[in-house]
């Protein structure tokens, strides 16, 4: 991989020294820094400093390691892309284009002005400001993912900003070429643009039309290692195509992931890539640590420290303000600002390109890279402080520890619905493992004697740790339909033997579940409306037998309508809904109203309830 300076092992063992050193550094440093609550990322950075040219000197070429370790960022973005369906991206368009673009220009202008005041020329200040405005997907996304908050509202807004920043790296590199002085300016032109468009089209068409048939063939071969090889081939192939066209490798992998988000092989791909992603992402952080020039930092310690402070404060304040203006509550805006307060890994590429094109000096480029690197190291601390400030009275979130979970029934989502289900099961001695992602809900349940485990039910590793592989029944009681569907997909792909009972939110959600062939689904709104209607008829004086007949008829019509909607679409079966009473009409209109000769008989024979078919139905539940 690279030259090992002080060690001269036998030739047949030399190739093993580099990975052994990397693994040993990570194994020692990461647990220590996690114990200190500084996070895994800072541990990897410390390991990189320790084994790099400025530390023990095991490796002299950090650039070679960084070039290979960038594959960790590539795989991270591929997995993130798998979680983002095109419909979901479209729903995020306002945050991506609006909040993301405004953040880039606002932070770029403020930081560029400060850089110009610090002595950079106009060209260098523009690139410095925009480069420092970029944040790190490789740092921010794992921080939110560790807390299970990447899918939370603030996590989605933060990721939308990160996505816009990643998309911006290509035009920013073009800007370096545009403002480069004289003959240093690289050339591209329309030919380069056509090459880039062709690369994007190749990735899109391959992911859209070739990969699903390929995975189907490989799945039929029933060779798991080949599926793993195919997953790696997809990621590396998409990255290579984009890099060959002069674009970002990470964006190529992300694009492939998004296009495969609708694939039935999505969860298999994610499971195959995950181990490689974790190791290579750790290697990326180690490589960043190896690249820190300690001599330059020490010589300019005051300047670098002030630069880091200004960078993180300015970005946090501006992003917080923009998030608040665009509708985020205080706590969410504070978290977004803190998690994006650092510089990004793409700044390394941008500043290096700017130095090569004489837009800024090598010294200024190195100082800016040092500022970005140290801001990366401080991000977990800033994020932890923001979370503490956002919830000053709250305790830390509980660990997702399932070591004592042995339930044969797993309940995912322990709100009011899940609690009632649990009481039914536990009353008969059924052992239950309850999972919820809401810390306050867990604390509230604990006050009533329930043991609820903290965990995100959409994560495969959490389900495995909770014992889903051995569960007889999994009761899915979450509120949000989209989250429920994601969990259903994971469970059906990896734990097909467990019976799957699902709480459905409404009719549309029920149809989605029926299409997935879950073992049982129940619409909470419909069932509560039926109970309400039954009691309302009883209150109006209808006999119990008539009410039972009405309920049976309503349920029959609803099941028939569901079957039609499942086959023909949401608008089918409208004729089965009652909007007015159905009363049989006589063939000949009588001239006079009939009257009983005996008034007491008239009162006795007066109808007190209509036929079952005369009761109005529930249209949307």
XYZ file of C-alpha atoms in Angstrom:
621
model
C 0.000 0.000 0.000
C 2.875 2.351 0.876
C 6.452 2.348 2.188
C 6.987 1.360 5.822
C 9.859 3.387 7.161
C 11.429 1.912 10.309
C 10.464 -1.743 9.875
C 12.232 -4.093 7.444
C 10.417 -7.417 7.654
C 11.067 -10.430 5.473
C 9.773 -10.009 1.939
C 7.108 -12.669 2.334
C 5.579 -10.851 5.349
C 5.964 -7.236 4.259
C 2.517 -7.028 2.733
C 0.903 -7.851 6.088
C 2.604 -5.096 8.099
C 0.511 -2.202 6.763
C -2.943 -3.689 7.535
C -1.717 -4.983 10.917
C -0.521 -1.477 11.887
C -3.783 0.123 10.759
C -5.951 -2.436 12.565
C -3.860 -2.306 15.752
C -4.000 1.515 15.850
C -7.778 1.464 15.411
C -8.337 -1.317 17.948
C -6.329 0.585 20.578
C -7.432 4.166 19.908
C -11.149 3.858 19.154
C -12.237 2.138 22.414
C -10.200 4.660 24.443
C -11.821 7.664 22.790
C -15.285 6.131 22.944
C -14.675 5.560 26.659
C -13.833 9.260 26.929
C -17.104 9.978 25.057
C -15.261 11.738 22.243
C -16.547 9.321 19.609
C -15.037 6.851 17.173
C -14.118 9.521 14.637
C -11.719 11.317 16.983
C -10.231 7.941 17.889
C -9.503 7.188 14.228
C -7.954 10.653 13.780
C -5.741 10.136 16.824
C -4.688 6.749 15.488
C -3.750 8.369 12.184
C -1.649 11.033 13.894
C 0.084 8.359 15.985
C 1.146 6.141 13.062
C 1.635 8.909 10.485
C 4.769 10.823 9.483
C 4.261 13.330 12.320
C 3.881 10.581 14.935
C 5.673 7.238 15.173
C 6.477 7.400 11.470
C 5.200 4.012 10.375
C 4.050 5.547 7.070
C 5.542 8.358 5.055
C 2.869 8.775 2.366
C -0.518 9.728 3.788
C -1.813 10.797 0.359
C -1.604 7.228 -0.954
C -3.619 5.965 2.014
C -6.194 8.750 1.633
C -6.689 7.968 -2.064
C -7.572 4.369 -1.203
C -9.510 5.235 1.957
C -11.886 7.509 0.028
C -13.679 4.281 -0.878
C -15.134 4.407 2.630
C -16.880 7.696 1.805
C -17.993 6.181 -1.503
C -19.627 3.218 0.236
C -21.181 5.441 2.884
C -22.935 7.496 0.211
C -24.050 4.329 -1.604
C -25.752 3.049 1.560
C -27.304 6.460 2.222
C -28.562 6.458 -1.369
C -30.193 3.051 -0.827
C -32.267 4.627 1.949
C -33.462 7.484 -0.262
C -36.126 6.652 -2.810
C -36.593 9.094 -5.674
C -39.993 10.041 -4.254
C -38.322 10.848 -0.950
C -35.670 12.960 -2.678
C -38.431 14.823 -4.470
C -40.111 15.493 -1.135
C -36.776 16.942 0.109
C -36.341 19.211 -2.900
C -37.123 22.411 -0.986
C -34.468 21.698 1.631
C -31.910 20.521 -0.939
C -32.276 23.407 -3.380
C -33.547 26.058 -0.963
C -31.913 25.634 2.426
C -28.835 23.870 1.024
C -28.094 26.482 -1.633
C -28.742 29.467 0.660
C -26.478 27.932 3.311
C -23.667 27.461 0.806
C -23.767 31.053 -0.409
C -24.375 32.619 3.028
C -21.560 30.726 4.765
C -19.311 31.121 1.703
C -19.780 34.899 1.636
C -19.199 35.341 5.383
C -16.159 33.063 5.568
C -14.749 34.441 2.311
C -14.929 37.985 3.679
C -13.127 36.901 6.850
C -10.475 35.110 4.758
C -9.947 38.260 2.669
C -9.565 40.330 5.861
C -6.976 37.762 7.043
C -4.796 38.455 3.988
C -5.986 36.222 1.136
C -6.427 37.789 -2.263
C -9.910 38.084 -3.832
C -9.605 34.821 -5.796
C -8.225 32.869 -2.873
C -10.828 34.327 -0.494
C -13.689 33.249 -2.771
C -12.430 29.655 -2.921
C -11.556 29.632 0.790
C -15.023 30.854 1.769
C -16.925 28.421 -0.441
C -14.590 25.539 0.484
C -15.019 26.165 4.212
C -18.796 26.395 3.713
C -18.777 22.699 2.770
C -19.378 20.251 5.610
C -18.378 16.608 5.920
C -20.905 13.916 5.001
C -18.382 11.325 6.199
C -18.385 12.884 9.688
C -21.884 14.311 10.075
C -23.873 11.326 8.745
C -22.228 8.738 11.060
C -22.694 11.047 14.052
C -26.426 11.260 13.414
C -26.593 7.582 12.466
C -24.963 6.542 15.771
C -27.823 8.241 17.601
C -30.394 6.804 15.188
C -31.408 10.344 14.153
C -30.443 10.418 10.490
C -34.126 9.836 9.664
C -35.376 12.360 12.235
C -36.716 15.704 10.906
C -33.528 17.569 11.752
C -31.414 14.705 10.396
C -33.235 14.862 7.075
C -32.734 18.638 6.827
C -29.047 18.316 7.716
C -28.627 15.580 5.119
C -30.381 17.735 2.495
C -27.781 20.455 3.101
C -24.958 17.897 2.895
C -26.352 16.576 -0.369
C -26.435 20.059 -1.883
C -22.840 20.609 -0.753
C -21.696 17.334 -2.320
C -23.393 18.313 -5.566
C -21.632 21.693 -5.417
C -18.081 20.290 -5.512
C -18.146 19.871 -9.300
C -19.102 23.507 -10.079
C -16.664 24.709 -7.400
C -13.798 22.871 -9.100
C -14.941 24.434 -12.358
C -14.866 27.835 -10.624
C -11.224 27.251 -9.638
C -10.427 26.648 -13.298
C -12.387 29.735 -14.321
C -10.696 32.207 -11.972
C -7.200 30.702 -12.160
C -4.713 33.348 -13.328
C -3.325 33.167 -16.881
C -1.922 29.948 -18.229
C -2.630 28.047 -15.002
C -6.307 27.889 -15.876
C -7.245 24.365 -16.927
C -9.480 23.892 -19.907
C -12.567 21.745 -20.261
C -15.163 23.142 -22.589
C -18.230 21.539 -24.083
C -16.451 18.246 -24.716
C -15.829 17.731 -20.997
C -19.461 18.591 -20.232
C -20.657 15.978 -22.725
C -18.361 13.372 -21.136
C -19.783 14.148 -17.693
C -23.367 13.900 -18.956
C -22.556 10.600 -20.647
C -21.108 9.232 -17.388
C -24.233 10.188 -15.452
C -26.431 8.639 -18.157
C -24.373 5.416 -18.056
C -24.821 5.076 -14.288
C -28.542 5.884 -14.465
C -29.314 3.484 -17.325
C -27.243 0.652 -15.836
C -28.875 0.961 -12.426
C -32.320 1.285 -13.965
C -32.335 -1.530 -16.514
C -29.360 -3.881 -15.988
C -28.749 -4.391 -12.284
C -32.084 -5.881 -11.171
C -31.977 -8.662 -13.812
C -28.338 -9.283 -12.887
C -29.113 -9.586 -9.164
C -32.047 -11.877 -9.936
C -29.752 -14.252 -11.839
C -27.143 -14.183 -9.068
C -29.784 -14.729 -6.372
C -31.034 -17.821 -8.199
C -27.468 -19.144 -8.114
C -27.753 -19.085 -4.289
C -24.117 -18.107 -3.784
C -23.967 -15.425 -1.087
C -20.358 -14.517 -1.782
C -21.239 -13.730 -5.403
C -23.957 -11.334 -4.246
C -21.347 -9.635 -2.068
C -18.976 -9.429 -5.027
C -21.786 -7.995 -7.181
C -22.584 -5.360 -4.548
C -18.949 -4.251 -4.436
C -18.824 -4.271 -8.233
C -21.825 -1.925 -8.399
C -20.322 0.566 -5.943
C -16.816 0.550 -7.387
C -18.066 0.500 -10.981
C -20.287 3.556 -10.479
C -17.463 5.357 -8.683
C -14.962 4.521 -11.437
C -17.274 5.737 -14.223
C -17.811 9.074 -12.490
C -14.118 9.500 -11.658
C -13.103 8.739 -15.251
C -15.420 11.556 -16.363
C -13.896 13.985 -13.867
C -16.792 13.848 -11.396
C -17.006 12.791 -7.745
C -16.696 9.064 -7.024
C -18.939 9.475 -4.011
C -21.693 11.079 -6.066
C -21.565 8.205 -8.556
C -22.077 5.700 -5.762
C -24.831 7.821 -4.241
C -26.632 8.033 -7.575
C -26.440 4.248 -8.006
C -27.796 3.786 -4.477
C -30.753 6.092 -5.070
C -31.650 4.303 -8.301
C -31.541 0.940 -6.493
C -33.606 2.164 -3.525
C -36.764 0.716 -5.083
C -35.112 -2.638 -5.815
C -36.212 -5.760 -3.966
C -32.491 -6.480 -3.415
C -31.922 -3.221 -1.522
C -31.584 -4.753 1.947
C -29.306 -7.530 0.708
C -27.023 -4.942 -0.915
C -26.950 -2.880 2.259
C -26.070 -5.895 4.409
C -23.283 -6.942 1.999
C -21.689 -3.474 1.794
C -21.974 -2.526 5.471
C -18.823 -4.333 6.800
C -16.632 -2.902 4.023
C -18.113 0.553 4.517
C -17.316 0.564 8.232
C -13.706 -0.553 7.843
C -12.909 1.706 4.897
C -14.567 4.710 6.507
C -12.403 4.142 9.572
C -9.364 3.959 7.277
C -10.426 7.274 5.729
C -10.438 8.977 9.123
C -7.042 7.456 9.940
C -5.674 8.790 6.648
C -7.001 12.283 7.453
C -5.209 12.119 10.808
C -1.988 11.024 9.093
C -2.188 14.071 6.836
C -2.189 16.634 9.656
C 1.037 18.661 9.437
C 1.825 19.073 13.130
C 4.877 21.282 12.489
C 2.829 23.752 10.455
C 0.033 23.709 13.019
C 2.437 24.302 15.923
C 4.218 27.117 14.073
C 0.885 28.838 13.381
C -0.978 27.603 16.429
C -2.698 30.881 17.279
C -3.840 31.458 13.673
C -5.130 27.907 13.270
C -6.922 27.909 16.639
C -8.607 31.225 15.836
C -9.511 29.952 12.368
C -11.128 26.798 13.778
C -13.090 28.822 16.337
C -14.325 31.322 13.737
C -15.217 28.575 11.241
C -17.304 26.566 13.692
C -19.017 29.538 15.334
C -19.878 31.278 12.044
C -21.256 28.110 10.433
C -23.217 27.096 13.519
C -24.745 30.579 13.890
C -25.630 31.013 10.208
C -27.021 27.501 9.733
C -28.986 27.810 12.982
C -30.496 31.102 11.784
C -31.362 29.747 8.335
C -32.923 26.604 9.828
C -35.033 28.703 12.211
C -36.169 31.014 9.421
C -37.158 28.028 7.291
C -39.284 26.450 10.026
C -37.112 24.262 12.277
C -37.699 24.494 16.060
C -34.896 25.727 18.305
C -33.587 22.284 19.303
C -33.516 20.974 15.744
C -31.878 24.139 14.377
C -29.190 23.930 17.064
C -28.445 20.318 16.195
C -28.309 21.069 12.456
C -25.902 23.961 13.043
C -23.583 21.956 15.297
C -23.466 18.777 13.207
C -22.556 20.835 10.105
C -20.164 23.207 11.845
C -16.988 21.555 10.526
C -15.220 21.802 7.190
C -15.598 18.933 4.724
C -13.385 16.324 3.120
C -14.084 17.842 -0.311
C -12.333 21.004 0.923
C -9.073 19.010 0.807
C -9.624 18.438 -2.902
C -10.747 22.026 -3.558
C -7.849 23.715 -1.731
C -5.292 21.395 -3.313
C -6.693 22.220 -6.757
C -6.643 25.946 -5.901
C -2.978 25.757 -4.887
C -2.084 23.841 -8.071
C -3.856 26.526 -10.161
C -2.097 29.374 -8.243
C -5.413 30.669 -6.911
C -3.827 30.537 -3.438
C -0.379 29.704 -2.088
C 0.689 26.271 -0.863
C 1.080 27.636 2.666
C -2.442 29.069 2.732
C -3.798 25.826 1.322
C -2.027 23.807 4.038
C -3.281 26.112 6.803
C -6.843 25.898 5.535
C -6.590 22.090 5.374
C -5.274 22.071 8.961
C -8.224 24.221 10.081
C -10.667 21.867 8.357
C -9.008 18.787 9.854
C -9.071 20.132 13.411
C -12.699 21.215 12.961
C -13.473 17.622 11.991
C -11.871 16.409 15.207
C -13.900 18.878 17.280
C -17.250 18.130 15.613
C -18.302 15.303 17.985
C -17.634 17.621 20.936
C -19.620 20.483 19.365
C -22.454 18.082 18.517
C -22.525 16.675 22.060
C -22.600 20.200 23.548
C -25.454 21.171 21.228
C -27.462 18.095 22.214
C -26.915 18.876 25.873
C -27.926 22.505 25.344
C -31.004 21.410 23.382
C -32.117 19.146 26.215
C -30.588 20.611 29.385
C -32.636 18.445 31.765
C -32.619 15.218 29.775
C -30.344 12.290 30.500
C -28.288 10.588 27.856
C -30.152 8.260 25.558
C -30.021 4.655 26.742
C -27.764 2.197 25.000
C -29.323 -0.286 22.587
C -28.387 -3.210 24.849
C -30.371 -6.379 24.116
C -28.195 -8.760 26.143
C -31.139 -9.775 28.373
C -33.834 -9.772 25.681
C -35.318 -13.236 25.175
C -38.916 -12.593 24.116
C -40.577 -14.794 21.511
C -42.730 -11.808 20.557
C -41.112 -8.524 19.529
C -43.187 -5.347 19.741
C -41.733 -2.474 17.693
C -43.225 0.845 18.787
C -44.382 1.114 22.396
C -46.891 3.940 22.283
C -50.502 3.625 23.424
C -51.258 0.959 20.811
C -48.197 -1.155 21.583
C -48.798 -0.937 25.328
C -52.304 -2.399 25.022
C -51.002 -5.233 22.810
C -48.252 -5.950 25.360
C -50.766 -6.161 28.226
C -52.788 -8.804 26.352
C -49.688 -10.929 25.735
C -48.052 -10.476 29.141
C -51.318 -11.303 30.941
C -50.944 -14.838 29.563
C -47.262 -15.149 30.427
C -46.009 -14.480 26.879
C -42.437 -13.134 26.991
C -42.221 -9.836 25.108
C -39.273 -7.762 23.838
C -40.461 -4.180 23.345
C -38.440 -1.722 21.222
C -38.938 2.018 20.867
C -36.871 4.895 19.522
C -38.467 7.609 21.679
C -36.460 8.094 24.879
C -39.253 9.919 26.686
C -41.666 7.109 25.790
C -39.223 4.559 27.221
C -38.916 6.531 30.466
C -42.684 6.915 30.739
C -43.200 3.173 30.193
C -40.568 2.386 32.832
C -42.585 4.316 35.433
C -45.404 1.809 34.905
C -43.102 -1.201 35.175
C -42.506 -1.940 31.470
C -38.994 -2.867 30.287
C -38.568 -1.223 26.882
C -35.315 -1.418 24.892
C -33.945 1.565 23.017
C -33.468 0.881 19.295
C -34.372 1.875 15.747
C -36.620 -0.811 14.259
C -35.592 0.082 10.699
C -32.035 -1.134 11.367
C -31.206 -4.734 10.551
C -28.536 -4.982 13.270
C -31.008 -3.791 15.937
C -33.596 -6.384 14.872
C -30.962 -9.128 14.916
C -29.764 -8.072 18.388
C -33.368 -8.044 19.644
C -33.778 -11.684 18.589
C -35.879 -11.313 15.432
C -34.266 -14.434 13.950
C -35.831 -16.539 16.735
C -39.083 -14.614 17.219
C -42.394 -16.393 16.680
C -44.277 -13.153 16.050
C -43.273 -9.551 15.397
C -45.927 -6.942 16.241
C -45.279 -3.725 14.345
C -47.061 -0.909 16.218
C -45.295 2.237 14.950
C -47.282 5.335 14.016
C -45.738 6.462 10.725
C -46.806 4.405 7.674
C -43.540 4.982 5.753
C -41.462 3.783 8.717
C -43.719 0.746 9.114
C -43.291 -0.195 5.452
C -39.505 0.077 5.712
C -39.487 -2.217 8.736
C -41.790 -4.677 6.955
C -39.365 -4.830 4.010
C -36.408 -5.535 6.324
C -38.249 -8.214 8.298
C -39.586 -10.007 5.219
C -36.151 -9.976 3.592
C -34.212 -11.277 6.606
C -36.675 -12.913 9.033
C -39.312 -14.589 6.843
C -40.226 -17.246 9.437
C -41.638 -14.777 11.956
C -45.340 -13.989 11.745
C -45.734 -10.302 10.971
C -48.676 -8.448 12.561
C -48.875 -4.765 11.618
C -50.825 -1.768 12.846
C -52.051 0.074 9.768
C -52.749 3.765 9.893
C -55.429 4.105 7.229
C -56.877 2.457 4.108
C -53.971 3.419 1.829
C -51.488 2.041 4.350
C -53.554 -1.158 4.651
C -53.433 -1.641 0.874
C -49.636 -1.232 0.907
C -49.408 -3.900 3.613
C -51.756 -6.258 1.787
C -49.566 -5.961 -1.304
C -46.634 -7.080 0.866
C -48.614 -10.119 2.111
C -48.167 -9.467 5.825
C -49.745 -12.099 8.064
C -52.183 -9.658 9.656
C -52.970 -5.957 9.486
C -55.596 -3.902 11.272
C -56.690 -0.341 10.590
C -56.879 1.367 13.936
C -59.023 4.238 12.607
C -61.516 1.878 10.979
C -61.856 -0.373 14.014
C -62.378 2.551 16.379
C -64.945 4.042 13.959
C -66.816 0.717 13.795
C -66.937 0.508 17.604
C -68.115 4.111 17.721
C -70.842 3.470 15.146
C -72.051 0.313 16.914
C -72.455 2.137 20.226
C -74.130 5.085 18.484
C -76.805 2.761 17.019
C -77.330 1.165 20.438
C -77.774 4.622 21.963
C -80.477 5.378 19.369
C -82.478 2.352 20.507
C -81.653 -0.236 17.840
C -81.754 -3.830 19.038
C -78.473 -5.708 19.667
C -79.315 -8.234 16.918
C -79.920 -5.460 14.355
C -76.675 -3.763 15.341
C -74.757 -7.039 14.909
C -76.286 -7.462 11.455
C -75.345 -3.919 10.509
C -71.743 -4.465 11.677
C -71.441 -7.741 9.752
C -72.791 -6.107 6.594
C -70.441 -3.143 6.936
C -67.425 -5.406 7.386
C -68.429 -7.548 4.402
C -68.721 -4.491 2.169
C -65.420 -3.098 3.440
C -63.556 -6.346 2.715
C -65.076 -6.484 -0.762
C -64.076 -2.877 -1.405
C -60.512 -3.534 -0.196
C -60.210 -6.475 -2.589
C -61.379 -4.287 -5.493
C -58.961 -1.496 -4.546
C -56.122 -3.965 -4.304
C -56.825 -5.143 -7.854
C -57.973 -1.944 -9.560
C -56.717 1.049 -7.564
C -57.735 3.402 -4.798
C -60.936 4.685 -6.465
C -62.426 1.239 -7.078
C -65.409 -0.024 -5.093
C -67.020 3.371 -4.508
C -70.439 1.813 -5.105
C -70.041 -0.212 -1.919
C -69.977 2.912 0.250
C -73.296 4.102 1.772
C -73.970 7.819 1.487
C -77.741 7.741 2.177
C -80.299 5.200 3.477
C -81.518 2.594 0.981
C -85.334 2.290 1.186
C -87.302 -0.056 -1.157
C -89.841 1.898 -3.264
C -93.372 0.511 -4.001
C -94.344 -0.202 -7.608
C -97.443 2.072 -7.372
C -97.486 5.198 -5.258
C -100.384 4.823 -2.713
C -102.976 7.581 -2.733
C -103.371 7.622 1.065
C -101.056 6.906 3.958
C -101.943 3.535 5.550
C -103.346 3.606 9.102
C -103.878 0.812 11.633
C -107.391 0.297 12.950
C -105.975 -0.297 16.416
C -103.719 2.613 17.612
C -101.911 0.297 20.060
C -101.121 -2.086 17.175
C -99.791 0.861 15.177
C -97.372 1.740 17.954
C -96.324 -1.899 18.337
C -95.579 -2.410 14.637
C -93.771 0.920 14.050
C -90.234 0.085 12.858
C -87.437 0.909 15.267
C -84.500 0.056 12.985
C -83.889 -0.077 9.229
C -82.374 -2.951 7.307
C -78.586 -3.388 7.640
C -77.991 -1.936 4.192
C -79.432 1.419 5.244
C -76.535 2.406 7.492
C -73.946 4.927 6.205
C -70.395 3.603 5.656
C -66.941 4.898 6.519
C -65.281 6.184 3.356
C -61.690 6.855 4.160
C -60.635 4.633 7.066
